[in-house]
PDB file of C-alpha atoms and ligand atoms in Angstrom:
ATOM      1  CA  UNK A   1     -10.613  -8.397  25.791  1.00 42.00           C
ATOM      2  CA  UNK A   2     -13.008  -6.319  23.745  1.00 45.00           C
ATOM      3  CA  UNK A   3     -12.961  -7.181  20.104  1.00 44.00           C
ATOM      4  CA  UNK A   4     -11.102 -10.414  20.590  1.00 42.00           C
ATOM      5  CA  UNK A   5      -9.669 -12.005  17.496  1.00 35.00           C
ATOM      6  CA  UNK A   6     -11.783 -15.058  18.134  1.00 36.00           C
ATOM      7  CA  UNK A   7     -14.894 -13.094  17.245  1.00 41.00           C
ATOM      8  CA  UNK A   8     -13.786 -12.560  13.661  1.00 44.00           C
ATOM      9  CA  UNK A   9     -15.351 -15.717  12.383  1.00 43.00           C
ATOM     10  CA  UNK A  10     -18.184 -16.445  14.700  1.00 44.00           C
ATOM     11  CA  UNK A  11     -21.359 -18.413  14.311  1.00 49.00           C
ATOM     12  CA  UNK A  12     -24.264 -18.288  11.928  1.00 58.00           C
ATOM     13  CA  UNK A  13     -25.367 -14.997  10.429  1.00 60.00           C
ATOM     14  CA  UNK A  14     -28.940 -14.073  11.297  1.00 58.00           C
ATOM     15  CA  UNK A  15     -30.894 -13.264   8.167  1.00 52.00           C
ATOM     16  CA  UNK A  16     -32.665  -9.945   7.846  1.00 47.00           C
ATOM     17  CA  UNK A  17     -34.747  -8.613   4.991  1.00 39.00           C
ATOM     18  CA  UNK A  18     -32.678  -6.525   2.612  1.00 36.00           C
ATOM     19  CA  UNK A  19     -35.129  -3.621   2.524  1.00 34.00           C
ATOM     20  CA  UNK A  20     -33.602  -0.852   4.642  1.00 35.00           C
ATOM     21  CA  UNK A  21     -35.768  -0.116   7.653  1.00 30.00           C
ATOM     22  CA  UNK A  22     -34.016   3.025   8.782  1.00 31.00           C
ATOM     23  CA  UNK A  23     -33.437   4.438   5.347  1.00 33.00           C
ATOM     24  CA  UNK A  24     -34.402   8.049   4.864  1.00 35.00           C
ATOM     25  CA  UNK A  25     -35.208   8.904   1.280  1.00 32.00           C
ATOM     26  CA  UNK A  26     -33.326  12.099   0.504  1.00 34.00           C
ATOM     27  CA  UNK A  27     -34.281  12.537  -3.105  1.00 30.00           C
ATOM     28  CA  UNK A  28     -31.833  11.649  -5.807  1.00 28.00           C
ATOM     29  CA  UNK A  29     -29.381  14.134  -7.257  1.00 28.00           C
ATOM     30  CA  UNK A  30     -28.964  13.094 -10.850  1.00 26.00           C
ATOM     31  CA  UNK A  31     -26.320  15.547 -11.773  1.00 26.00           C
ATOM     32  CA  UNK A  32     -22.665  14.722 -11.803  1.00 22.00           C
ATOM     33  CA  UNK A  33     -21.222  15.522  -8.424  1.00 29.00           C
ATOM     34  CA  UNK A  34     -20.148  19.057  -9.070  1.00 27.00           C
ATOM     35  CA  UNK A  35     -20.650  19.486  -5.365  1.00 27.00           C
ATOM     36  CA  UNK A  36     -18.034  16.828  -4.829  1.00 29.00           C
ATOM     37  CA  UNK A  37     -15.420  18.260  -7.124  1.00 24.00           C
ATOM     38  CA  UNK A  38     -16.132  21.871  -6.265  1.00 27.00           C
ATOM     39  CA  UNK A  39     -16.512  21.157  -2.601  1.00 28.00           C
ATOM     40  CA  UNK A  40     -16.311  23.711   0.137  1.00 28.00           C
ATOM     41  CA  UNK A  41     -13.138  22.357   1.671  1.00 28.00           C
ATOM     42  CA  UNK A  42     -11.313  22.989  -1.578  1.00 29.00           C
ATOM     43  CA  UNK A  43     -12.735  26.467  -1.764  1.00 26.00           C
ATOM     44  CA  UNK A  44     -11.708  27.082   1.804  1.00 28.00           C
ATOM     45  CA  UNK A  45      -8.283  25.730   0.996  1.00 28.00           C
ATOM     46  CA  UNK A  46      -8.163  23.150   3.756  1.00 25.00           C
ATOM     47  CA  UNK A  47      -4.843  21.344   3.644  1.00 25.00           C
ATOM     48  CA  UNK A  48      -5.101  18.197   1.567  1.00 25.00           C
ATOM     49  CA  UNK A  49      -3.382  16.194   4.264  1.00 25.00           C
ATOM     50  CA  UNK A  50      -6.368  16.708   6.523  1.00 30.00           C
ATOM     51  CA  UNK A  51      -8.633  15.457   3.822  1.00 33.00           C
ATOM     52  CA  UNK A  52      -7.242  11.999   3.763  1.00 35.00           C
ATOM     53  CA  UNK A  53      -4.656   9.842   2.205  1.00 35.00           C
ATOM     54  CA  UNK A  54      -5.262   9.025  -1.388  1.00 32.00           C
ATOM     55  CA  UNK A  55      -5.505   5.334  -1.960  1.00 31.00           C
ATOM     56  CA  UNK A  56      -7.537   2.969  -4.059  1.00 35.00           C
ATOM     57  CA  UNK A  57     -11.218   3.192  -3.305  1.00 48.00           C
ATOM     58  CA  UNK A  58     -13.008  -0.003  -2.515  1.00 46.00           C
ATOM     59  CA  UNK A  59     -10.078  -2.332  -2.212  1.00 46.00           C
ATOM     60  CA  UNK A  60     -10.868  -5.562  -3.964  1.00 39.00           C
ATOM     61  CA  UNK A  61     -13.859  -3.893  -5.598  1.00 39.00           C
ATOM     62  CA  UNK A  62     -14.558  -2.281  -8.924  1.00 36.00           C
ATOM     63  CA  UNK A  63     -12.988   1.103  -8.223  1.00 41.00           C
ATOM     64  CA  UNK A  64      -9.590   2.066  -9.455  1.00 38.00           C
ATOM     65  CA  UNK A  65      -7.414   4.691  -7.855  1.00 46.00           C
ATOM     66  CA  UNK A  66      -6.763   8.014  -9.509  1.00 51.00           C
ATOM     67  CA  UNK A  67      -9.960   8.186 -11.533  1.00 55.00           C
ATOM     68  CA  UNK A  68     -12.485  10.939 -10.875  1.00 53.00           C
ATOM     69  CA  UNK A  69     -15.900   9.582  -9.981  1.00 60.00           C
ATOM     70  CA  UNK A  70     -19.429  10.868 -10.222  1.00 65.00           C
ATOM     71  CA  UNK A  71     -22.073  10.161  -7.600  1.00 67.00           C
ATOM     72  CA  UNK A  72     -23.779   7.637  -9.833  1.00 69.00           C
ATOM     73  CA  UNK A  73     -20.557   5.745 -10.391  1.00 75.00           C
ATOM     74  CA  UNK A  74     -19.868   5.331  -6.719  1.00 87.00           C
ATOM     75  CA  UNK A  75     -20.889   2.070  -5.133  1.00 93.00           C
ATOM     76  CA  UNK A  76     -22.268   1.904  -1.633  1.00 96.00           C
ATOM     77  CA  UNK A  77     -20.125   4.049   0.645  1.00 97.00           C
ATOM     78  CA  UNK A  78     -19.278   2.486   3.977  1.00 98.00           C
ATOM     79  CA  UNK A  79     -17.896   4.580   6.813  1.00 98.00           C
ATOM     80  CA  UNK A  80     -15.744   2.663   9.259  1.00 98.00           C
ATOM     81  CA  UNK A  81     -13.865   3.715  12.375  1.00 98.00           C
ATOM     82  CA  UNK A  82     -13.902   3.724  16.126  1.00 97.00           C
ATOM     83  CA  UNK A  83     -17.106   4.347  17.998  1.00 94.00           C
ATOM     84  CA  UNK A  84     -17.623   8.074  18.362  1.00 95.00           C
ATOM     85  CA  UNK A  85     -15.531   8.947  15.325  1.00 97.00           C
ATOM     86  CA  UNK A  86     -18.606  10.287  13.552  1.00 97.00           C
ATOM     87  CA  UNK A  87     -19.815   7.492  11.289  1.00 98.00           C
ATOM     88  CA  UNK A  88     -23.474   8.228  12.025  1.00 97.00           C
ATOM     89  CA  UNK A  89     -23.147  12.010  11.942  1.00 98.00           C
ATOM     90  CA  UNK A  90     -21.022  12.171   8.810  1.00 98.00           C
ATOM     91  CA  UNK A  91     -22.875   9.338   7.108  1.00 98.00           C
ATOM     92  CA  UNK A  92     -26.210  11.077   7.430  1.00 98.00           C
ATOM     93  CA  UNK A  93     -24.837  14.339   6.029  1.00 98.00           C
ATOM     94  CA  UNK A  94     -23.021  12.533   3.232  1.00 97.00           C
ATOM     95  CA  UNK A  95     -26.158  10.677   2.195  1.00 97.00           C
ATOM     96  CA  UNK A  96     -28.000  13.966   2.182  1.00 96.00           C
ATOM     97  CA  UNK A  97     -25.407  15.476  -0.133  1.00 95.00           C
ATOM     98  CA  UNK A  98     -25.477  12.520  -2.488  1.00 94.00           C
ATOM     99  CA  UNK A  99     -29.234  12.026  -2.449  1.00 94.00           C
ATOM    100  CA  UNK A 100     -28.870   8.502  -1.162  1.00 95.00           C
ATOM    101  CA  UNK A 101     -30.467   6.501   1.581  1.00 96.00           C
ATOM    102  CA  UNK A 102     -28.552   6.466   4.830  1.00 98.00           C
ATOM    103  CA  UNK A 103     -28.340   3.312   6.881  1.00 98.00           C
ATOM    104  CA  UNK A 104     -27.015   3.203  10.409  1.00 97.00           C
ATOM    105  CA  UNK A 105     -25.997  -0.267  11.490  1.00 97.00           C
ATOM    106  CA  UNK A 106     -26.786   0.262  15.169  1.00 94.00           C
ATOM    107  CA  UNK A 107     -30.252   1.552  14.349  1.00 96.00           C
ATOM    108  CA  UNK A 108     -30.818  -1.315  11.898  1.00 97.00           C
ATOM    109  CA  UNK A 109     -29.944  -3.841  14.567  1.00 96.00           C
ATOM    110  CA  UNK A 110     -32.237  -2.173  17.076  1.00 95.00           C
ATOM    111  CA  UNK A 111     -35.085  -1.930  14.582  1.00 96.00           C
ATOM    112  CA  UNK A 112     -34.786  -5.553  13.602  1.00 95.00           C
ATOM    113  CA  UNK A 113     -34.365  -7.058  17.056  1.00 96.00           C
ATOM    114  CA  UNK A 114     -36.566  -4.656  19.006  1.00 97.00           C
ATOM    115  CA  UNK A 115     -33.777  -4.362  21.559  1.00 96.00           C
ATOM    116  CA  UNK A 116     -31.211  -1.684  22.225  1.00 94.00           C
ATOM    117  CA  UNK A 117     -27.552  -2.281  21.505  1.00 93.00           C
ATOM    118  CA  UNK A 118     -26.887  -2.296  25.233  1.00 93.00           C
ATOM    119  CA  UNK A 119     -29.655  -4.825  25.925  1.00 94.00           C
ATOM    120  CA  UNK A 120     -28.361  -7.092  23.185  1.00 95.00           C
ATOM    121  CA  UNK A 121     -24.817  -6.778  24.433  1.00 92.00           C
ATOM    122  CA  UNK A 122     -25.809  -7.447  28.027  1.00 92.00           C
ATOM    123  CA  UNK A 123     -27.909 -10.463  27.071  1.00 94.00           C
ATOM    124  CA  UNK A 124     -25.484 -12.178  24.732  1.00 94.00           C
ATOM    125  CA  UNK A 125     -22.201 -10.315  24.817  1.00 92.00           C
ATOM    126  CA  UNK A 126     -19.897  -9.817  21.886  1.00 90.00           C
ATOM    127  CA  UNK A 127     -20.362 -13.343  20.564  1.00 91.00           C
ATOM    128  CA  UNK A 128     -24.060 -12.702  20.000  1.00 92.00           C
ATOM    129  CA  UNK A 129     -23.650  -9.120  18.808  1.00 93.00           C
ATOM    130  CA  UNK A 130     -21.081  -9.521  16.036  1.00 93.00           C
ATOM    131  CA  UNK A 131     -23.271 -11.804  13.874  1.00 94.00           C
ATOM    132  CA  UNK A 132     -26.003  -9.152  14.073  1.00 96.00           C
ATOM    133  CA  UNK A 133     -23.531  -6.545  12.859  1.00 95.00           C
ATOM    134  CA  UNK A 134     -22.475  -8.827  10.043  1.00 96.00           C
ATOM    135  CA  UNK A 135     -26.081  -9.398   9.034  1.00 96.00           C
ATOM    136  CA  UNK A 136     -26.895  -5.715   8.717  1.00 96.00           C
ATOM    137  CA  UNK A 137     -23.725  -5.068   6.742  1.00 96.00           C
ATOM    138  CA  UNK A 138     -24.655  -7.813   4.309  1.00 96.00           C
ATOM    139  CA  UNK A 139     -28.236  -6.509   4.137  1.00 95.00           C
ATOM    140  CA  UNK A 140     -27.084  -2.940   3.467  1.00 96.00           C
ATOM    141  CA  UNK A 141     -24.712  -4.073   0.728  1.00 95.00           C
ATOM    142  CA  UNK A 142     -27.625  -5.891  -0.857  1.00 92.00           C
ATOM    143  CA  UNK A 143     -29.784  -2.779  -1.106  1.00 91.00           C
ATOM    144  CA  UNK A 144     -31.112  -2.161  -4.601  1.00 91.00           C
ATOM    145  CA  UNK A 145     -29.493   1.257  -4.940  1.00 92.00           C
ATOM    146  CA  UNK A 146     -26.122   2.267  -3.501  1.00 95.00           C
ATOM    147  CA  UNK A 147     -26.486   3.728  -0.026  1.00 97.00           C
ATOM    148  CA  UNK A 148     -24.292   5.326   2.604  1.00 97.00           C
ATOM    149  CA  UNK A 149     -23.747   2.949   5.516  1.00 98.00           C
ATOM    150  CA  UNK A 150     -22.425   3.809   8.960  1.00 98.00           C
ATOM    151  CA  UNK A 151     -20.743   0.488   9.620  1.00 98.00           C
ATOM    152  CA  UNK A 152     -20.603  -1.089  13.020  1.00 95.00           C
ATOM    153  CA  UNK A 153     -17.457   0.018  14.846  1.00 95.00           C
ATOM    154  CA  UNK A 154     -16.616  -3.633  15.250  1.00 94.00           C
ATOM    155  CA  UNK A 155     -16.967  -4.577  11.589  1.00 96.00           C
ATOM    156  CA  UNK A 156     -13.268  -5.368  11.395  1.00 96.00           C
ATOM    157  CA  UNK A 157     -13.707  -7.985  14.104  1.00 93.00           C
ATOM    158  CA  UNK A 158     -15.727 -10.198  11.791  1.00 94.00           C
ATOM    159  CA  UNK A 159     -13.990 -11.835   8.877  1.00 94.00           C
ATOM    160  CA  UNK A 160     -17.182 -12.475   6.946  1.00 94.00           C
ATOM    161  CA  UNK A 161     -18.301  -8.851   7.245  1.00 95.00           C
ATOM    162  CA  UNK A 162     -14.890  -7.724   6.022  1.00 95.00           C
ATOM    163  CA  UNK A 163     -15.080 -10.050   3.043  1.00 95.00           C
ATOM    164  CA  UNK A 164     -18.537  -8.686   2.213  1.00 94.00           C
ATOM    165  CA  UNK A 165     -17.167  -5.138   2.229  1.00 94.00           C
ATOM    166  CA  UNK A 166     -14.330  -6.150  -0.028  1.00 91.00           C
ATOM    167  CA  UNK A 167     -16.755  -7.260  -2.685  1.00 89.00           C
ATOM    168  CA  UNK A 168     -17.250  -3.764  -4.015  1.00 87.00           C
ATOM    169  CA  UNK A 169     -18.085  -1.092  -1.461  1.00 95.00           C
ATOM    170  CA  UNK A 170     -16.160   2.179  -1.220  1.00 95.00           C
ATOM    171  CA  UNK A 171     -14.831   1.919   2.314  1.00 97.00           C
ATOM    172  CA  UNK A 172     -13.846   5.149   4.055  1.00 97.00           C
ATOM    173  CA  UNK A 173     -11.998   5.133   7.369  1.00 97.00           C
ATOM    174  CA  UNK A 174     -12.816   8.161   9.496  1.00 98.00           C
ATOM    175  CA  UNK A 175      -9.699   8.340  11.639  1.00 98.00           C
ATOM    176  CA  UNK A 176      -9.883  10.225  14.916  1.00 98.00           C
ATOM    177  CA  UNK A 177      -7.575   9.983  17.913  1.00 98.00           C
ATOM    178  CA  UNK A 178      -9.028   8.212  20.950  1.00 97.00           C
ATOM    179  CA  UNK A 179      -8.459  11.183  23.273  1.00 96.00           C
ATOM    180  CA  UNK A 180     -10.425  13.425  20.912  1.00 97.00           C
ATOM    181  CA  UNK A 181     -13.291  10.952  20.888  1.00 95.00           C
ATOM    182  CA  UNK A 182     -13.235  10.522  24.661  1.00 93.00           C
ATOM    183  CA  UNK A 183     -13.412  14.284  25.179  1.00 92.00           C
ATOM    184  CA  UNK A 184     -16.196  14.525  22.630  1.00 91.00           C
ATOM    185  CA  UNK A 185     -18.303  11.713  24.014  1.00 89.00           C
ATOM    186  CA  UNK A 186     -18.001  12.580  27.683  1.00 80.00           C
ATOM    187  CA  UNK A 187     -20.514  10.280  29.335  1.00 65.00           C
ATOM    188  CA  UNK A 188     -22.325   9.494  26.080  1.00 65.00           C
ATOM    189  CA  UNK A 189     -21.746   5.751  26.227  1.00 63.00           C
ATOM    190  CA  UNK A 190     -25.385   4.662  26.047  1.00 76.00           C
ATOM    191  CA  UNK A 191     -25.082   2.226  23.139  1.00 80.00           C
ATOM    192  CA  UNK A 192     -21.388   1.716  23.696  1.00 87.00           C
ATOM    193  CA  UNK A 193     -21.036  -0.877  26.465  1.00 85.00           C
ATOM    194  CA  UNK A 194     -17.411  -1.383  25.455  1.00 87.00           C
ATOM    195  CA  UNK A 195     -16.727   2.061  26.918  1.00 85.00           C
ATOM    196  CA  UNK A 196     -18.176   1.386  30.357  1.00 86.00           C
ATOM    197  CA  UNK A 197     -15.476   2.282  32.829  1.00 84.00           C
ATOM    198  CA  UNK A 198     -12.639   4.482  31.617  1.00 87.00           C
ATOM    199  CA  UNK A 199     -13.650   5.563  28.075  1.00 89.00           C
ATOM    200  CA  UNK A 200     -10.337   7.168  27.133  1.00 91.00           C
ATOM    201  CA  UNK A 201      -8.290   4.183  28.195  1.00 93.00           C
ATOM    202  CA  UNK A 202     -10.693   1.759  26.539  1.00 94.00           C
ATOM    203  CA  UNK A 203     -10.721   3.798  23.325  1.00 95.00           C
ATOM    204  CA  UNK A 204      -6.918   3.875  23.306  1.00 97.00           C
ATOM    205  CA  UNK A 205      -6.813   0.100  23.611  1.00 97.00           C
ATOM    206  CA  UNK A 206      -9.345  -0.273  20.810  1.00 96.00           C
ATOM    207  CA  UNK A 207      -7.452   2.218  18.636  1.00 98.00           C
ATOM    208  CA  UNK A 208      -4.190   0.349  19.153  1.00 98.00           C
ATOM    209  CA  UNK A 209      -5.893  -2.836  18.075  1.00 97.00           C
ATOM    210  CA  UNK A 210      -8.085  -1.606  15.262  1.00 98.00           C
ATOM    211  CA  UNK A 211      -6.295   1.315  13.584  1.00 98.00           C
ATOM    212  CA  UNK A 212      -4.348  -0.977  11.278  1.00 98.00           C
ATOM    213  CA  UNK A 213      -7.417  -3.146  10.716  1.00 98.00           C
ATOM    214  CA  UNK A 214      -9.527  -0.181   9.588  1.00 98.00           C
ATOM    215  CA  UNK A 215      -6.687   1.010   7.358  1.00 96.00           C
ATOM    216  CA  UNK A 216      -6.404  -2.414   5.892  1.00 96.00           C
ATOM    217  CA  UNK A 217      -9.992  -2.592   4.686  1.00 96.00           C
ATOM    218  CA  UNK A 218     -10.374   1.065   3.667  1.00 96.00           C
ATOM    219  CA  UNK A 219      -9.804   2.493   0.227  1.00 93.00           C
ATOM    220  CA  UNK A 220      -9.610   5.980   1.709  1.00 94.00           C
ATOM    221  CA  UNK A 221      -8.398   7.179   5.082  1.00 96.00           C
ATOM    222  CA  UNK A 222      -9.788  10.548   6.109  1.00 97.00           C
ATOM    223  CA  UNK A 223      -7.871  12.223   8.915  1.00 97.00           C
ATOM    224  CA  UNK A 224     -10.881  13.580  10.724  1.00 97.00           C
ATOM    225  CA  UNK A 225      -9.220  14.554  13.984  1.00 97.00           C
ATOM    226  CA  UNK A 226      -9.984  18.146  14.892  1.00 93.00           C
ATOM    227  CA  UNK A 227     -12.192  18.775  11.864  1.00 97.00           C
ATOM    228  CA  UNK A 228     -15.780  19.893  12.415  1.00 97.00           C
ATOM    229  CA  UNK A 229     -18.424  17.606  10.866  1.00 97.00           C
ATOM    230  CA  UNK A 230     -19.009  19.704   7.753  1.00 97.00           C
ATOM    231  CA  UNK A 231     -15.282  19.697   6.966  1.00 98.00           C
ATOM    232  CA  UNK A 232     -15.160  15.922   7.396  1.00 98.00           C
ATOM    233  CA  UNK A 233     -18.021  15.551   4.927  1.00 97.00           C
ATOM    234  CA  UNK A 234     -16.144  17.709   2.444  1.00 96.00           C
ATOM    235  CA  UNK A 235     -12.970  15.716   2.960  1.00 96.00           C
ATOM    236  CA  UNK A 236     -14.803  12.471   2.271  1.00 96.00           C
ATOM    237  CA  UNK A 237     -16.433  13.903  -0.841  1.00 94.00           C
ATOM    238  CA  UNK A 238     -13.089  15.189  -2.079  1.00 92.00           C
ATOM    239  CA  UNK A 239     -11.457  11.818  -1.598  1.00 91.00           C
ATOM    240  CA  UNK A 240     -14.310   9.992  -3.300  1.00 88.00           C
ATOM    241  CA  UNK A 241     -14.377  12.433  -6.206  1.00 84.00           C
ATOM    242  CA  UNK A 242     -10.734  11.880  -6.984  1.00 79.00           C
ATOM    243  CA  UNK A 243     -10.939   8.145  -6.624  1.00 63.00           C
ATOM    244  CA  UNK A 244      -8.703   8.343  -3.625  1.00 59.00           C
ATOM    245  CA  UNK A 245      -5.762   9.463  -5.738  1.00 52.00           C
TER     246      UNK A 245
HETATM  247  N1  LIG B   1     -16.207  15.877  13.395  1.00 64.22           N
HETATM  248  C1  LIG B   1     -16.810  15.985  14.583  1.00 64.22           C
HETATM  249  N2  LIG B   1     -16.477  16.978  15.428  1.00 64.22           N
HETATM  250  C2  LIG B   1     -17.067  17.095  16.633  1.00 64.22           C
HETATM  251  N3  LIG B   1     -18.043  16.276  17.097  1.00 64.22           N
HETATM  252  C3  LIG B   1     -18.424  15.269  16.284  1.00 64.22           C
HETATM  253  C4  LIG B   1     -17.833  15.066  15.002  1.00 64.22           C
HETATM  254  N4  LIG B   1     -18.417  13.978  14.436  1.00 64.22           N
HETATM  255  C5  LIG B   1     -19.309  13.515  15.326  1.00 64.22           C
HETATM  256  N5  LIG B   1     -19.331  14.288  16.431  1.00 64.22           N
HETATM  257  C6  LIG B   1     -20.137  14.079  17.645  1.00 64.22           C
HETATM  258  O1  LIG B   1     -19.558  12.944  18.300  1.00 64.22           O
HETATM  259  C7  LIG B   1     -20.556  12.110  18.837  1.00 64.22           C
HETATM  260  C8  LIG B   1     -20.409  10.716  18.255  1.00 64.22           C
HETATM  261  O2  LIG B   1     -20.679  10.773  16.841  1.00 64.22           O
HETATM  262  P1  LIG B   1     -21.371   9.564  16.085  1.00 64.22           P
HETATM  263  O3  LIG B   1     -21.721  10.062  14.728  1.00 64.22           O
HETATM  264  O4  LIG B   1     -22.473   8.996  16.907  1.00 64.22           O
HETATM  265  O5  LIG B   1     -20.170   8.522  16.016  1.00 64.22           O
HETATM  266  P2  LIG B   1     -20.165   6.979  15.603  1.00 64.22           P
HETATM  267  O6  LIG B   1     -21.407   6.713  14.814  1.00 64.22           O
HETATM  268  O7  LIG B   1     -18.919   6.798  14.823  1.00 64.22           O
HETATM  269  O8  LIG B   1     -20.153   6.223  16.894  1.00 64.22           O
HETATM  270  C9  LIG B   1     -21.897  12.787  18.542  1.00 64.22           C
HETATM  271  O9  LIG B   1     -22.262  13.546  19.676  1.00 64.22           O
HETATM  272  C10 LIG B   1     -21.585  13.695  17.365  1.00 64.22           C
HETATM  273  O10 LIG B   1     -22.413  14.838  17.362  1.00 64.22           O
HETATM  274  O1  LIG B   2     -16.867  -0.605  18.093  1.00 64.22           O
HETATM  275  C1  LIG B   2     -17.685  -1.448  18.538  1.00 64.22           C
HETATM  276  O2  LIG B   2     -17.346  -2.623  18.749  1.00 64.22           O
HETATM  277  C2  LIG B   2     -19.089  -0.998  18.820  1.00 64.22           C
HETATM  278  C3  LIG B   2     -19.517   0.229  18.364  1.00 64.22           C
HETATM  279  C4  LIG B   2     -20.854   0.783  18.685  1.00 64.22           C
HETATM  280  O3  LIG B   2     -21.348   1.561  17.586  1.00 64.22           O
HETATM  281  P1  LIG B   2     -20.783   3.016  17.145  1.00 64.22           P
HETATM  282  O4  LIG B   2     -19.483   2.791  16.431  1.00 64.22           O
HETATM  283  O5  LIG B   2     -21.831   3.610  16.259  1.00 64.22           O
HETATM  284  O6  LIG B   2     -20.596   3.820  18.386  1.00 64.22           O
HETATM  285  C5  LIG B   2     -21.862  -0.327  18.972  1.00 64.22           C
HETATM  286  O7  LIG B   2     -22.192  -1.019  17.814  1.00 64.22           O
HETATM  287  C6  LIG B   2     -21.321  -1.320  19.959  1.00 64.22           C
HETATM  288  O8  LIG B   2     -21.214  -0.662  21.193  1.00 64.22           O
HETATM  289  C7  LIG B   2     -19.969  -1.931  19.569  1.00 64.22           C
HETATM  290 MG1  LIG B   3     -22.999   5.411  15.225  1.00 64.22          MG
END
């Protein structure tokens, strides 16, 4: 079964240099995140419920719920969720807004191994792939400045990666229904070998397994279903600005 529980604590973690290979320097915004607090979704009056449940940011980390935060106070922001939920798309835009580097775990793995996700998966399967995911998560969390990280979809399958996230990142779950993702992705399963076959059915199985796991590690759950990317970015910024309260 994809994402089997046995993969949560698999073998040795490959070591990668900490320096982000795929980072794109966006230029730092020094000002307090007025753009966060005065974000467009608030101005547009999007219903708060779409913007996410308010919960403690960075469970197990330094953040406390209910406190407003500035960009500089936020630790590394990690987007988690099913494949196709928008981690890469939203993460890039979010990093742009915050003037941070953006790291995409899939791209990091490909840059560091010289192989595509599919090639890696086909050569070694899940057992070989999860330690690579763990390694890039650990590397991203070790970056000198806080970044925005699009986590591997399977981050919750690896206990060590989860523990690393719980040491201080602001973890945001982008929650989208599997049927929405399947319709969105169509045949776009290139780096998603887990979706070979019947994507909607496979996504539903993954959602049933992982929804609670993503919730469990996230400080903020953003209900992204049906929202266009810019509204999801605003919802994430809103949730981060209010400390998930
Ligand atoms: N909120 C959204 N609404 C509609 N399409 C989206 C949204 N977020 C992402 N997409 C599209 O869905 C696809 C998968 O997004 P991606 O960012 O690659 O997801 P992930 O990194 O979580 O696998 C891309 O084609 C992207 O343009
Ligand atoms: O959820 C998963 O287990 C996976 C998600 C994919 O990344 P995206 O979430 O960026 O699609 C990719 O790493 C691999 O196919 C496994
Ligand atoms: Mg991605």
